[in-house]
């Protein structure tokens, strides 16, 4: 007989954990990225595991907070602070005041693994209209924490909720709140048509810019088709194409723009009177191409290997840009035609959205085995969706724990 070899592939479940400095309390959560679906936001669910006979009548509290930094630490003078810290939710976890009615598959597995007497599930929810996580990249000469919006979960052992406890019995976990692209990208092709006339000269130069789609995923090529018609007496000397990131800091009503990808070409130039020119240009906006550039907005910053440019801010139905809080991000393709010293420039912008792919999207495909540095590892999201559907009845031994990098507490 020929022996048969059967291979069993068991999907492992990654769970993030962090333990207090005294080693008595450990917090477990299934993910660090929580998605805003506009009509709802993923709940922050996890499990707190406490060693036997440690509390001695004390309690374990959990708190979700956000910090909004809109100015540099070194600019804070005369008691003026450029940051706001808000507590979004605070509850007693151990002993539970109210039991969690519906446990997630991750919580069920963790409670089963550690036992009902030591493992205590918890659930927190983001409030409506809470902003997405964004970090503004600091410059080389900047000190202190970077500007942006960040979220964290803090658990601490204390007798009272308003007493934050001892730092040796406290733990802080940084999390991110992100948005996915819609499940379908639509058929609309953003475009702009603009023309420029000249004083004391007949005719004009027309420029039409069309993008191949409205929504791009991080790491994809942005394809812009340019059609230039010159019916004037001027000539087009060169062409510049940019991907522009627009950032609005709502707290101080400040706006600024940064180029995150660019090219300049003289191909087909000069475009003389009566001539026409058509060309496709390709640009790839990446965080890895903008390292150390001050003011570039990123999608939060937990680890160097999962950094992306900040995603476009989606607005729920019935609300306008003025209703947004935090830091609002948008993108556009900007084209500049140099018409000479006296002719000036012809400039137009075509807006688009740059986002994370929705794992349920029909037109999303898995990235290559070795994705470009700076591209979000999309497999994490798709794998997590598979875990939610498949690991409910699996054995708990397939859990893989990953430690959070320790954050220094504010009072350290």
CSV table of C-alpha atoms in Angstrom, one decimal:
chain,number,residue,atom,x,y,z
A,1,UNK,CA,0.0,0.0,0.0
A,2,UNK,CA,1.2,3.5,-0.7
A,3,UNK,CA,0.9,5.6,2.4
A,4,UNK,CA,-1.2,8.7,2.0
A,5,UNK,CA,-0.2,12.0,3.5
A,6,UNK,CA,-3.0,14.3,4.5
A,7,UNK,CA,-2.3,17.9,5.1
A,8,UNK,CA,-4.5,20.0,7.3
A,9,UNK,CA,-4.3,23.7,7.0
A,10,UNK,CA,-5.6,25.5,10.1
A,11,UNK,CA,-6.1,29.3,9.9
A,12,UNK,CA,-4.3,30.9,12.8
A,13,UNK,CA,-6.0,33.8,14.6
A,14,UNK,CA,-3.7,36.7,15.6
A,15,UNK,CA,-4.7,38.4,18.8
A,16,UNK,CA,-2.9,41.5,20.2
A,17,UNK,CA,-2.1,41.6,23.9
A,18,UNK,CA,-0.4,43.9,26.3
A,19,UNK,CA,0.4,43.2,30.0
A,20,UNK,CA,0.7,45.7,32.9
A,21,UNK,CA,4.3,46.3,34.1
A,22,UNK,CA,3.6,44.3,37.2
A,23,UNK,CA,2.4,41.3,35.1
A,24,UNK,CA,-0.9,40.9,36.8
A,25,UNK,CA,-3.4,42.2,34.2
A,26,UNK,CA,-3.3,41.5,30.5
A,27,UNK,CA,-5.6,43.0,27.8
A,28,UNK,CA,-6.4,41.1,24.6
A,29,UNK,CA,-8.0,42.6,21.4
A,30,UNK,CA,-8.5,41.0,18.1
A,31,UNK,CA,-7.4,44.0,15.9
A,32,UNK,CA,-5.9,47.4,16.1
A,33,UNK,CA,-7.7,48.9,13.1
A,34,UNK,CA,-11.4,49.7,13.5
A,35,UNK,CA,-13.4,50.6,10.4
A,36,UNK,CA,-15.9,53.4,10.1
A,37,UNK,CA,-18.7,52.3,7.7
A,38,UNK,CA,-20.4,55.7,7.8
A,39,UNK,CA,-23.6,54.2,9.1
A,40,UNK,CA,-21.8,52.2,11.9
A,41,UNK,CA,-18.3,51.8,13.4
A,42,UNK,CA,-16.7,48.5,14.4
A,43,UNK,CA,-17.0,48.0,18.2
A,44,UNK,CA,-13.8,47.9,20.3
A,45,UNK,CA,-14.1,44.4,21.8
A,46,UNK,CA,-11.6,42.5,23.8
A,47,UNK,CA,-10.9,40.5,27.0
A,48,UNK,CA,-9.1,41.5,30.2
A,49,UNK,CA,-7.4,38.6,32.1
A,50,UNK,CA,-6.6,39.1,35.8
A,51,UNK,CA,-4.4,36.8,37.9
A,52,UNK,CA,-6.1,35.0,40.8
A,53,UNK,CA,-6.3,36.8,44.1
A,54,UNK,CA,-4.7,40.0,42.7
A,55,UNK,CA,-7.5,42.6,43.0
A,56,UNK,CA,-8.3,42.1,46.7
A,57,UNK,CA,-11.5,44.1,46.4
A,58,UNK,CA,-10.2,46.6,43.8
A,59,UNK,CA,-11.7,47.0,40.3
A,60,UNK,CA,-10.4,47.1,36.7
A,61,UNK,CA,-11.6,50.1,34.6
A,62,UNK,CA,-11.4,50.6,30.9
A,63,UNK,CA,-11.2,53.9,29.1
A,64,UNK,CA,-11.2,54.9,25.4
A,65,UNK,CA,-9.7,58.3,24.7
A,66,UNK,CA,-8.7,60.4,21.8
A,67,UNK,CA,-6.0,63.1,21.6
A,68,UNK,CA,-6.2,65.8,19.0
A,69,UNK,CA,-2.9,67.7,18.5
A,70,UNK,CA,-3.1,70.7,16.2
A,71,UNK,CA,0.1,72.5,17.2
A,72,UNK,CA,3.6,71.8,18.2
A,73,UNK,CA,4.7,71.3,21.8
A,74,UNK,CA,7.5,73.9,21.4
A,75,UNK,CA,4.9,76.5,20.5
A,76,UNK,CA,2.9,76.1,23.7
A,77,UNK,CA,3.7,79.3,25.7
A,78,UNK,CA,1.9,81.4,28.3
A,79,UNK,CA,-0.3,78.4,29.3
A,80,UNK,CA,-1.7,78.0,25.8
A,81,UNK,CA,-2.0,74.3,24.8
A,82,UNK,CA,-2.4,73.1,21.2
A,83,UNK,CA,-4.0,69.7,22.1
A,84,UNK,CA,-7.3,68.4,23.3
A,85,UNK,CA,-7.7,65.1,25.1
A,86,UNK,CA,-11.2,63.6,25.3
A,87,UNK,CA,-12.5,60.5,27.1
A,88,UNK,CA,-15.0,58.8,24.7
A,89,UNK,CA,-16.0,56.0,27.0
A,90,UNK,CA,-15.2,54.7,30.5
A,91,UNK,CA,-16.6,51.6,32.1
A,92,UNK,CA,-15.9,49.2,34.9
A,93,UNK,CA,-14.7,45.9,33.4
A,94,UNK,CA,-13.9,43.8,36.6
A,95,UNK,CA,-16.1,42.9,38.3
A,96,UNK,CA,-18.6,43.6,35.5
A,97,UNK,CA,-21.5,45.9,36.2
A,98,UNK,CA,-23.3,44.6,33.2
A,99,UNK,CA,-22.5,41.4,31.3
A,100,UNK,CA,-21.7,41.6,27.6
A,101,UNK,CA,-24.7,40.0,26.0
A,102,UNK,CA,-23.2,39.0,22.7
A,103,UNK,CA,-19.6,37.9,22.6
A,104,UNK,CA,-17.6,38.1,19.4
A,105,UNK,CA,-16.0,34.9,18.1
A,106,UNK,CA,-12.6,36.2,19.4
A,107,UNK,CA,-14.0,36.9,22.8
A,108,UNK,CA,-15.6,33.4,23.0
A,109,UNK,CA,-12.3,31.8,22.2
A,110,UNK,CA,-10.4,33.8,24.7
A,111,UNK,CA,-12.9,33.3,27.5
A,112,UNK,CA,-12.8,29.6,26.7
A,113,UNK,CA,-9.0,29.5,26.8
A,114,UNK,CA,-8.5,31.5,30.1
A,115,UNK,CA,-11.7,30.5,31.9
A,116,UNK,CA,-14.7,32.5,33.1
A,117,UNK,CA,-13.2,33.2,36.5
A,118,UNK,CA,-10.1,35.1,35.1
A,119,UNK,CA,-11.3,36.4,31.7
A,120,UNK,CA,-13.7,39.4,31.5
A,121,UNK,CA,-15.0,40.6,28.1
A,122,UNK,CA,-15.6,44.3,27.4
A,123,UNK,CA,-17.1,46.3,24.5
A,124,UNK,CA,-16.6,50.0,23.8
A,125,UNK,CA,-18.2,52.0,20.9
A,126,UNK,CA,-16.9,55.1,19.1
A,127,UNK,CA,-19.3,58.1,19.3
A,128,UNK,CA,-21.0,59.3,16.1
A,129,UNK,CA,-19.0,61.6,13.9
A,130,UNK,CA,-15.7,60.8,15.6
A,131,UNK,CA,-12.8,61.6,13.3
A,132,UNK,CA,-10.5,59.1,11.6
A,133,UNK,CA,-6.9,58.5,12.8
A,134,UNK,CA,-4.5,60.8,11.1
A,135,UNK,CA,-0.8,61.6,11.9
A,136,UNK,CA,1.0,64.6,10.3
A,137,UNK,CA,4.6,63.5,9.6
A,138,UNK,CA,7.0,65.6,11.6
A,139,UNK,CA,10.2,67.2,10.2
A,140,UNK,CA,13.7,66.5,11.1
A,141,UNK,CA,13.9,69.4,13.5
A,142,UNK,CA,10.5,68.8,15.2
A,143,UNK,CA,10.5,67.6,18.7
A,144,UNK,CA,7.6,66.2,20.8
A,145,UNK,CA,4.7,64.1,19.6
A,146,UNK,CA,3.4,64.5,16.0
A,147,UNK,CA,0.3,66.4,15.2
A,148,UNK,CA,-2.9,64.5,14.4
A,149,UNK,CA,-5.7,62.5,15.8
A,150,UNK,CA,-5.0,59.3,17.8
A,151,UNK,CA,-7.0,56.9,19.9
A,152,UNK,CA,-6.0,54.6,22.7
A,153,UNK,CA,-7.5,52.1,25.2
A,154,UNK,CA,-6.3,52.4,28.8
A,155,UNK,CA,-7.1,49.9,31.5
A,156,UNK,CA,-6.1,50.5,35.1
A,157,UNK,CA,-6.7,49.0,38.5
A,158,UNK,CA,-8.2,51.3,41.1
A,159,UNK,CA,-10.9,51.6,43.8
A,160,UNK,CA,-12.6,54.4,41.9
A,161,UNK,CA,-13.2,55.3,38.3
A,162,UNK,CA,-11.9,58.8,38.6
A,163,UNK,CA,-8.6,57.5,40.2
A,164,UNK,CA,-6.3,56.5,37.3
A,165,UNK,CA,-4.4,54.1,39.5
A,166,UNK,CA,-0.7,53.3,39.7
A,167,UNK,CA,1.3,53.2,36.5
A,168,UNK,CA,2.5,49.6,37.3
A,169,UNK,CA,-1.1,48.4,37.1
A,170,UNK,CA,-2.0,50.4,34.0
A,171,UNK,CA,-1.7,49.6,30.4
A,172,UNK,CA,-2.3,51.7,27.2
A,173,UNK,CA,-3.0,50.2,23.7
A,174,UNK,CA,-2.9,52.5,20.7
A,175,UNK,CA,-5.6,51.8,18.1
A,176,UNK,CA,-6.7,53.4,14.8
A,177,UNK,CA,-10.0,54.3,13.3
A,178,UNK,CA,-10.0,54.1,9.5
A,179,UNK,CA,-12.4,54.2,6.6
A,180,UNK,CA,-12.8,51.7,3.7
A,181,UNK,CA,-13.7,52.5,0.2
A,182,UNK,CA,-17.2,51.7,-0.9
A,183,UNK,CA,-17.8,48.2,-2.1
A,184,UNK,CA,-18.2,49.4,-5.7
A,185,UNK,CA,-16.0,52.1,-7.2
A,186,UNK,CA,-18.6,53.2,-9.7
A,187,UNK,CA,-18.3,54.1,-13.4
A,188,UNK,CA,-17.8,57.9,-13.1
A,189,UNK,CA,-14.6,59.2,-14.6
A,190,UNK,CA,-13.5,62.5,-13.0
A,191,UNK,CA,-12.5,65.1,-15.6
A,192,UNK,CA,-11.9,68.8,-16.0
A,193,UNK,CA,-12.0,71.0,-19.1
A,194,UNK,CA,-10.4,74.4,-18.9
A,195,UNK,CA,-9.1,77.0,-21.4
A,196,UNK,CA,-6.9,80.1,-21.2
A,197,UNK,CA,-7.0,83.2,-23.4
A,198,UNK,CA,-4.3,85.8,-23.7
A,199,UNK,CA,-4.4,89.6,-23.7
A,200,UNK,CA,-3.7,91.2,-27.1
A,201,UNK,CA,-3.6,87.7,-28.7
A,202,UNK,CA,-6.3,85.7,-30.5
A,203,UNK,CA,-7.2,82.2,-29.7
A,204,UNK,CA,-6.8,80.1,-26.6
A,205,UNK,CA,-5.2,77.0,-25.2
A,206,UNK,CA,-7.6,74.2,-24.0
A,207,UNK,CA,-6.7,71.5,-21.6
A,208,UNK,CA,-8.8,68.4,-20.8
A,209,UNK,CA,-7.8,66.1,-17.9
A,210,UNK,CA,-9.6,62.8,-17.3
A,211,UNK,CA,-8.8,60.1,-14.7
A,212,UNK,CA,-9.5,56.4,-15.3
A,213,UNK,CA,-11.5,56.1,-12.0
A,214,UNK,CA,-12.8,58.1,-9.1
A,215,UNK,CA,-11.5,55.9,-6.3
A,216,UNK,CA,-8.0,54.5,-6.1
A,217,UNK,CA,-6.6,52.0,-3.6
A,218,UNK,CA,-3.3,52.7,-1.8
A,219,UNK,CA,-0.5,51.6,-4.0
A,220,UNK,CA,-2.4,51.8,-7.3
A,221,UNK,CA,-1.3,53.9,-10.3
A,222,UNK,CA,-3.2,57.1,-10.9
A,223,UNK,CA,-3.7,57.4,-14.7
A,224,UNK,CA,-4.4,60.9,-16.0
A,225,UNK,CA,-5.1,61.4,-19.7
A,226,UNK,CA,-4.3,64.9,-21.0
A,227,UNK,CA,-5.7,66.4,-24.2
A,228,UNK,CA,-4.1,69.7,-25.2
A,229,UNK,CA,-5.4,71.9,-28.1
A,230,UNK,CA,-3.5,75.0,-29.0
A,231,UNK,CA,-5.5,77.5,-31.1
A,232,UNK,CA,-3.6,80.5,-29.8
A,233,UNK,CA,-0.3,82.2,-30.8
A,234,UNK,CA,1.5,81.0,-27.7
A,235,UNK,CA,3.4,77.7,-27.2
A,236,UNK,CA,3.3,75.3,-24.3
A,237,UNK,CA,6.9,74.9,-23.0
A,238,UNK,CA,6.5,72.0,-20.6
A,239,UNK,CA,4.0,70.0,-18.6
A,240,UNK,CA,3.8,69.3,-14.9
A,241,UNK,CA,1.6,66.7,-13.3
A,242,UNK,CA,1.1,66.3,-9.5
A,243,UNK,CA,-0.9,64.3,-7.0
A,244,UNK,CA,-1.8,66.8,-4.3
A,245,UNK,CA,-2.8,65.9,-0.7
A,246,UNK,CA,-5.1,68.6,0.8
A,247,UNK,CA,-5.3,68.8,4.6
A,248,UNK,CA,-7.8,70.7,6.7
A,249,UNK,CA,-7.3,71.1,10.4
A,250,UNK,CA,-10.8,71.9,11.6
A,251,UNK,CA,-9.8,73.0,15.1
A,252,UNK,CA,-8.0,76.1,13.9
A,253,UNK,CA,-9.6,76.3,10.4
A,254,UNK,CA,-6.3,75.9,8.7
A,255,UNK,CA,-5.7,74.4,5.3
A,256,UNK,CA,-2.6,73.4,3.4
A,257,UNK,CA,-1.6,71.2,0.4
A,258,UNK,CA,1.4,69.0,-0.2
A,259,UNK,CA,2.6,67.2,-3.4
A,260,UNK,CA,2.9,63.5,-2.8
A,261,UNK,CA,3.8,62.5,-6.3
A,262,UNK,CA,5.0,64.6,-9.3
A,263,UNK,CA,6.5,64.5,-12.7
A,264,UNK,CA,7.7,67.1,-15.2
A,265,UNK,CA,8.1,66.5,-18.9
A,266,UNK,CA,8.9,68.2,-22.2
A,267,UNK,CA,7.6,65.4,-24.3
A,268,UNK,CA,5.7,66.8,-27.3
A,269,UNK,CA,6.8,70.3,-26.3
A,270,UNK,CA,6.8,72.9,-27.5
A,271,UNK,CA,3.2,72.6,-28.4
A,272,UNK,CA,3.1,75.2,-31.1
A,273,UNK,CA,0.1,77.2,-32.4
A,274,UNK,CA,-2.4,75.0,-34.2
A,275,UNK,CA,-0.9,71.8,-32.7
A,276,UNK,CA,-2.6,69.3,-30.4
A,277,UNK,CA,-1.1,66.7,-27.9
A,278,UNK,CA,-2.6,63.7,-26.2
A,279,UNK,CA,-0.8,61.6,-23.6
A,280,UNK,CA,-1.4,59.4,-20.5
A,281,UNK,CA,0.6,60.0,-17.4
A,282,UNK,CA,1.1,57.6,-14.5
A,283,UNK,CA,1.7,58.6,-10.9
A,284,UNK,CA,1.8,56.4,-7.7
A,285,UNK,CA,1.4,58.3,-4.5
A,286,UNK,CA,3.1,56.4,-1.6
A,287,UNK,CA,4.1,57.1,1.9
A,288,UNK,CA,7.5,55.5,1.3
A,289,UNK,CA,8.2,58.2,-1.4
A,290,UNK,CA,7.5,61.0,1.1
A,291,UNK,CA,9.6,60.0,4.1
A,292,UNK,CA,10.8,62.8,6.3
A,293,UNK,CA,8.7,65.4,4.5
A,294,UNK,CA,7.1,67.6,7.2
A,295,UNK,CA,3.3,67.8,7.1
A,296,UNK,CA,2.5,64.8,5.0
A,297,UNK,CA,-0.7,63.2,6.5
A,298,UNK,CA,-0.5,59.5,7.3
A,299,UNK,CA,-3.2,56.9,8.3
A,300,UNK,CA,-2.1,57.0,12.0
A,301,UNK,CA,1.3,55.5,12.8
A,302,UNK,CA,1.5,52.4,14.9
A,303,UNK,CA,4.3,50.5,13.1
A,304,UNK,CA,6.7,51.4,10.3
A,305,UNK,CA,5.5,48.5,8.1
A,306,UNK,CA,1.9,49.5,7.9
A,307,UNK,CA,2.2,53.2,7.1
A,308,UNK,CA,0.0,54.6,4.4
A,309,UNK,CA,-0.8,58.1,3.2
A,310,UNK,CA,-3.9,59.3,4.9
A,311,UNK,CA,-7.1,58.1,3.2
A,312,UNK,CA,-9.6,60.5,1.8
A,313,UNK,CA,-12.3,61.5,4.3
A,314,UNK,CA,-15.7,60.1,3.4
A,315,UNK,CA,-18.8,62.1,4.4
A,316,UNK,CA,-22.0,60.4,5.4
A,317,UNK,CA,-25.2,61.3,3.7
A,318,UNK,CA,-26.9,64.5,4.7
A,319,UNK,CA,-23.7,66.1,6.0
A,320,UNK,CA,-21.3,68.6,4.5
A,321,UNK,CA,-17.6,69.2,4.9
A,322,UNK,CA,-18.3,71.9,7.6
A,323,UNK,CA,-19.8,69.1,9.8
A,324,UNK,CA,-16.5,67.2,9.9
A,325,UNK,CA,-14.2,67.2,12.9
A,326,UNK,CA,-10.5,66.3,13.4
A,327,UNK,CA,-8.4,66.4,10.2
A,328,UNK,CA,-10.1,66.2,6.8
A,329,UNK,CA,-8.1,64.7,3.9
A,330,UNK,CA,-8.8,65.0,0.2
A,331,UNK,CA,-6.7,64.4,-3.0
A,332,UNK,CA,-6.6,65.8,-6.5
A,333,UNK,CA,-4.5,65.5,-9.7
A,334,UNK,CA,-3.1,69.0,-10.6
A,335,UNK,CA,-1.8,69.7,-14.1
A,336,UNK,CA,0.2,72.8,-15.0
A,337,UNK,CA,1.0,73.9,-18.5
A,338,UNK,CA,3.9,76.4,-18.8
A,339,UNK,CA,2.9,78.9,-21.6
A,340,UNK,CA,6.1,80.9,-21.5
A,341,UNK,CA,7.2,84.0,-19.6
A,342,UNK,CA,4.4,86.3,-20.8
A,343,UNK,CA,1.8,83.6,-21.2
A,344,UNK,CA,1.9,82.4,-17.6
A,345,UNK,CA,0.5,79.0,-16.5
A,346,UNK,CA,-2.7,77.1,-17.2
A,347,UNK,CA,-3.7,75.1,-14.1
A,348,UNK,CA,-6.5,72.7,-13.3
A,349,UNK,CA,-7.3,70.2,-10.5
A,350,UNK,CA,-9.3,66.9,-10.8
A,351,UNK,CA,-10.4,65.5,-7.4
A,352,UNK,CA,-10.3,61.8,-6.6
A,353,UNK,CA,-10.4,59.6,-3.5
A,354,UNK,CA,-7.5,57.5,-2.2
A,355,UNK,CA,-8.6,54.8,0.2
A,356,UNK,CA,-8.2,51.3,1.7
A,357,UNK,CA,-10.0,48.6,-0.3
A,358,UNK,CA,-13.1,47.0,1.2
A,359,UNK,CA,-12.4,43.2,1.6
A,360,UNK,CA,-15.9,42.6,0.3
A,361,UNK,CA,-15.3,44.6,-2.9
A,362,UNK,CA,-15.8,42.7,-6.1
A,363,UNK,CA,-13.0,44.5,-8.0
A,364,UNK,CA,-10.4,44.1,-5.2
A,365,UNK,CA,-7.7,41.5,-5.8
A,366,UNK,CA,-5.0,40.3,-3.4
A,367,UNK,CA,-1.6,42.1,-3.6
A,368,UNK,CA,1.5,40.4,-4.9
A,369,UNK,CA,3.5,38.3,-2.5
A,370,UNK,CA,6.1,41.1,-2.1
A,371,UNK,CA,4.1,44.3,-2.1
A,372,UNK,CA,5.9,47.6,-2.4
A,373,UNK,CA,7.0,49.1,0.8
A,374,UNK,CA,4.5,51.7,2.0
A,375,UNK,CA,1.5,49.8,0.7
A,376,UNK,CA,-0.9,48.6,3.3
A,377,UNK,CA,-0.9,44.8,3.7
A,378,UNK,CA,-4.4,44.2,2.4
A,379,UNK,CA,-4.3,40.5,3.3
A,380,UNK,CA,-4.7,41.5,6.9
A,381,UNK,CA,-8.2,42.7,6.3
A,382,UNK,CA,-9.3,39.8,4.1
A,383,UNK,CA,-7.8,37.3,6.5
A,384,UNK,CA,-9.6,38.9,9.4
A,385,UNK,CA,-12.9,38.6,7.5
A,386,UNK,CA,-12.2,34.9,7.0
A,387,UNK,CA,-11.4,34.4,10.6
A,388,UNK,CA,-14.7,36.0,11.7
A,389,UNK,CA,-16.5,33.3,9.6
A,390,UNK,CA,-14.4,30.3,10.1
A,391,UNK,CA,-12.7,30.1,13.5
A,392,UNK,CA,-15.9,30.1,15.6
A,393,UNK,CA,-15.8,26.3,16.1
A,394,UNK,CA,-12.0,25.8,15.8
A,395,UNK,CA,-9.8,24.7,18.6
A,396,UNK,CA,-8.4,27.6,20.7
A,397,UNK,CA,-4.9,26.3,20.2
A,398,UNK,CA,-4.6,28.1,16.8
A,399,UNK,CA,-4.5,31.5,18.5
A,400,UNK,CA,-1.3,33.4,17.9
A,401,UNK,CA,-0.5,36.3,20.3
A,402,UNK,CA,1.4,39.4,19.3
A,403,UNK,CA,2.6,41.9,21.9
A,404,UNK,CA,1.8,45.6,21.6
A,405,UNK,CA,4.8,47.8,21.6
A,406,UNK,CA,4.8,49.4,25.0
A,407,UNK,CA,3.7,53.0,25.2
A,408,UNK,CA,5.0,55.4,27.9
A,409,UNK,CA,2.2,56.6,30.1
A,410,UNK,CA,1.6,60.3,30.4
A,411,UNK,CA,2.8,60.4,34.0
A,412,UNK,CA,6.0,58.5,33.3
